[in-house]
XYZ file of C-alpha atoms in Angstrom:
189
model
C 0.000 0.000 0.000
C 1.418 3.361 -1.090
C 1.072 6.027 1.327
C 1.094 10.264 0.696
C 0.292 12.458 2.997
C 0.392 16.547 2.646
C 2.699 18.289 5.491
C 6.032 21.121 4.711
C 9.289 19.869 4.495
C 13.045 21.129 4.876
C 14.551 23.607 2.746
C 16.084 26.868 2.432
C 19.331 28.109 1.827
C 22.224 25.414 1.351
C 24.356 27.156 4.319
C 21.731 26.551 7.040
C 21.162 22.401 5.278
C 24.684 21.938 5.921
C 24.439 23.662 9.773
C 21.197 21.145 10.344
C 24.621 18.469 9.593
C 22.191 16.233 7.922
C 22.570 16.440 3.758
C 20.565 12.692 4.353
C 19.033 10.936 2.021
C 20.042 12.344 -1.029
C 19.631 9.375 -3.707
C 15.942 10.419 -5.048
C 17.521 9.774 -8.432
C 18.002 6.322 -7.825
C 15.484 4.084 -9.979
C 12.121 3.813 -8.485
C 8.525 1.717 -9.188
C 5.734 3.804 -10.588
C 3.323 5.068 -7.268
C -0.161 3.674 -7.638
C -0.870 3.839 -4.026
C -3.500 5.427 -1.986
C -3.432 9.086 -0.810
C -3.879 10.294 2.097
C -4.059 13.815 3.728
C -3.773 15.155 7.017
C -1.983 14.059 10.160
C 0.310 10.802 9.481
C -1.089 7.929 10.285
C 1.360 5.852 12.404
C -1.275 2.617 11.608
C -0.350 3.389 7.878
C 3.503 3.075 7.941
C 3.787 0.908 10.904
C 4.478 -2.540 9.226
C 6.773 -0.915 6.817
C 8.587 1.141 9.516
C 8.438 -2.873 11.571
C 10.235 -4.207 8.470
C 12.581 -1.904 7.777
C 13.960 -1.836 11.803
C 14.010 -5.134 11.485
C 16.612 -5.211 8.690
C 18.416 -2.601 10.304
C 18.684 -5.236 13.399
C 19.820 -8.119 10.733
C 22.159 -6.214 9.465
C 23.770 -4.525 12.212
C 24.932 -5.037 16.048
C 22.389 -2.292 16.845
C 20.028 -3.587 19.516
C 16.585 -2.036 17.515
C 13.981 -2.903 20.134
C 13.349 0.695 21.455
C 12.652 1.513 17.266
C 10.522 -1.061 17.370
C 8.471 -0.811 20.479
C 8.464 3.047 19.868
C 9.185 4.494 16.387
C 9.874 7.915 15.570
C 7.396 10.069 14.711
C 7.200 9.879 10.584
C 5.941 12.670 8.423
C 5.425 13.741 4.835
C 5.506 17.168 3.942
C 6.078 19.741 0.509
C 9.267 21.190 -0.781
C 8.846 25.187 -0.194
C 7.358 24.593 3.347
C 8.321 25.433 6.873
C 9.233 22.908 9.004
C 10.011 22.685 12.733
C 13.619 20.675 13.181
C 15.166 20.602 16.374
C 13.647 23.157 18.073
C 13.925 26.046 14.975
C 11.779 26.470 11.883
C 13.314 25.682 8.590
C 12.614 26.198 5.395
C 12.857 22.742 2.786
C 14.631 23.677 -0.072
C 12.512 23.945 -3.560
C 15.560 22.879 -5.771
C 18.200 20.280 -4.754
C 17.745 16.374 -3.687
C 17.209 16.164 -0.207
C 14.304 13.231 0.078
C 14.602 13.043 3.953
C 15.828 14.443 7.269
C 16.063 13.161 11.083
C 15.703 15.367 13.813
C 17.626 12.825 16.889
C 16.607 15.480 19.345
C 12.535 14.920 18.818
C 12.926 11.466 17.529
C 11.304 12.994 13.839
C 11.507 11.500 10.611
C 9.975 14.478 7.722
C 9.995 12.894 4.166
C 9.607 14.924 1.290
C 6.939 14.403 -1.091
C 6.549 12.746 -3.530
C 6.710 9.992 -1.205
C 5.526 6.589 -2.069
C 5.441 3.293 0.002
C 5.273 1.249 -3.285
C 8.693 3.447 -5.059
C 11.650 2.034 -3.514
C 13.746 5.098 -3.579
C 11.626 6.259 -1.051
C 11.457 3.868 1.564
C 15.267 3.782 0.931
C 15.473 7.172 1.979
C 12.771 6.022 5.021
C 14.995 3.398 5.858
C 18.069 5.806 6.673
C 16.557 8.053 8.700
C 15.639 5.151 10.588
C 18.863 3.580 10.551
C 20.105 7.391 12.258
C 17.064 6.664 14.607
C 18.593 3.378 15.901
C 22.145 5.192 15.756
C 21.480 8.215 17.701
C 19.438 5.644 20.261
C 22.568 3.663 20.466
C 25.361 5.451 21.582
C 26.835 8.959 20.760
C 29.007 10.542 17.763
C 31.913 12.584 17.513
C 29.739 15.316 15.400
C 25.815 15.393 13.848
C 26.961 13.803 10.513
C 29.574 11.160 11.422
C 26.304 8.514 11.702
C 26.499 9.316 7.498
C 28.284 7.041 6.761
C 27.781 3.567 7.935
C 23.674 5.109 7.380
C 24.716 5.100 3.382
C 26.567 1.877 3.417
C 23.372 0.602 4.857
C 21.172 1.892 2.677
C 23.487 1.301 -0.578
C 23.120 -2.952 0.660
C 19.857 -2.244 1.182
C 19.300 -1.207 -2.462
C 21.517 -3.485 -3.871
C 19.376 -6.018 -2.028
C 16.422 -4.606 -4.093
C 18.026 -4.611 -7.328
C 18.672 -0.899 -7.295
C 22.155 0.622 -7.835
C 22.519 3.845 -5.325
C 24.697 6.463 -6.915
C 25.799 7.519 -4.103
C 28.839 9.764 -3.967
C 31.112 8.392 -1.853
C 33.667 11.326 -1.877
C 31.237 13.644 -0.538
C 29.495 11.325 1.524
C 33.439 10.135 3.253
C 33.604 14.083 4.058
C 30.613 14.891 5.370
C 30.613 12.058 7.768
C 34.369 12.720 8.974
C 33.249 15.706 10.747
C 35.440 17.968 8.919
C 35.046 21.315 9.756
C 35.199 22.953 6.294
C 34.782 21.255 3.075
C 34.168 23.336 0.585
C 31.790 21.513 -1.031
C-alpha cells in the first residue's frame, strides 16, 4: 500500500542544510517503481507506515549489532511534507529547499523523521530514503558521535546494501558522503 500524505518539508538556503549536519538521504535519483498507491491527507497515520517502519527496523537489526527494540516498540514520529514549506527541526523552523535532492531528514533530538513528497510506500527510492533516517534513529538511540553527521556514513553503506538487495544501484557519492561524515570542519563543497 502506497502512502502520501500533505505536510512542509526542509529547505532553504544550502548554508543553514549543511548547519542542520544532515545532507541525508540524497539518492531520489536512484530508480524507483511507478506510485499507484492510496493518498492520504492530514496528520500521518502511524497505523499506515507501521508494518513498513516494523520491516525496515528489522533489517536494520539483521544487518547490524544495533540492539533495535526501542525503534521497534516506539518508532519515531514519521511525516510527509512539501518542498517550499516550513518545518520545525530541532527546536527552529526551517525552510525545505525547492531545488536540490534532499528526500529526507532526522531530527535525533525529537525522535522525527519528515519525508519529502513525492513519497511513495510502493517506489523504492523512497522507503530507501525512510529506511536511513531510521537507521540514524537506531544510531542516535545507540550510543553517541563525535559530530551530527559522522552517523552518514555507515547510514549510506546501509542503505546502498539495502538497495543493492532490491536490485537498485545507489549512486551515491562516496567522496562527498566520506567528508561529510568525517566531521570535517570545512569542506568546501
Amino acid at each position: 500500500m502506497a502512502i502520501k500524505r500533505s505536510f512542509g518539508f526542509l529547505g532553504g538556503p544550502v548554508r543553514a542544510v549543511r548547519r542542520l549536519g544532515f545532507v541525508l538521504a540524497f539518492v531520489a535519483s536512484a530508480a524507483a517503481t511507478a506510485d499507484d498507491g492510496i493518498v492520504v491527507r492530514g496528520p500521518p497515520d502511524p497505523a499506515a507506515l507501521g508494518g513498513l517502519v516494523a520491516d525496515l527496523v528489522g533489517w536494520i537489526g539483521d544487518h547490524t549489532h544495533y540492539d533495535v527494540t526501542r525503534s521497534l516498540n516506539d518508532p519515531p514520529s514519521v511525516y510527509l511534507c512539501d518542498k517550499g514549506t516550513t518545518i520545525r527541526y530541532e527546536d527552529r523552523e526551517i525552510t525545505i529547499a525547492t531545488e536540490g535532492l534532499l528526500r529526507a531528514i532526522y531530527d535525533a533530538k525529537n525522535r522525527r523523521i519528515h519525508l519529502v513528497r513525492p513519497w511513495s510506500s510502493a517506489n523504492i527510492s523512497d522507503r530507501s530514503s525512510l529506511l536511513h533516517e531510521l537507521i540514524h534513529d537506531v544510531q542516535y538511540l545507540s550510543r553517541d558521535w563525535a559530530c551530527k553527521e559522522n552517523p552518514e556514513w555507515e547510514a549510506y553503506k546501509l542503505q546502498d546494501a539495502w538497495l543493492a538487495e532490491h536490485g537498485v544501484p545507489s549512486d551515491f557519492n562516496w567522496t562527498h558522503i566520506f567528508l561529510l561524515s568525517s566531521c570535517l570542519r570545512d569542506t568546501h563543497l
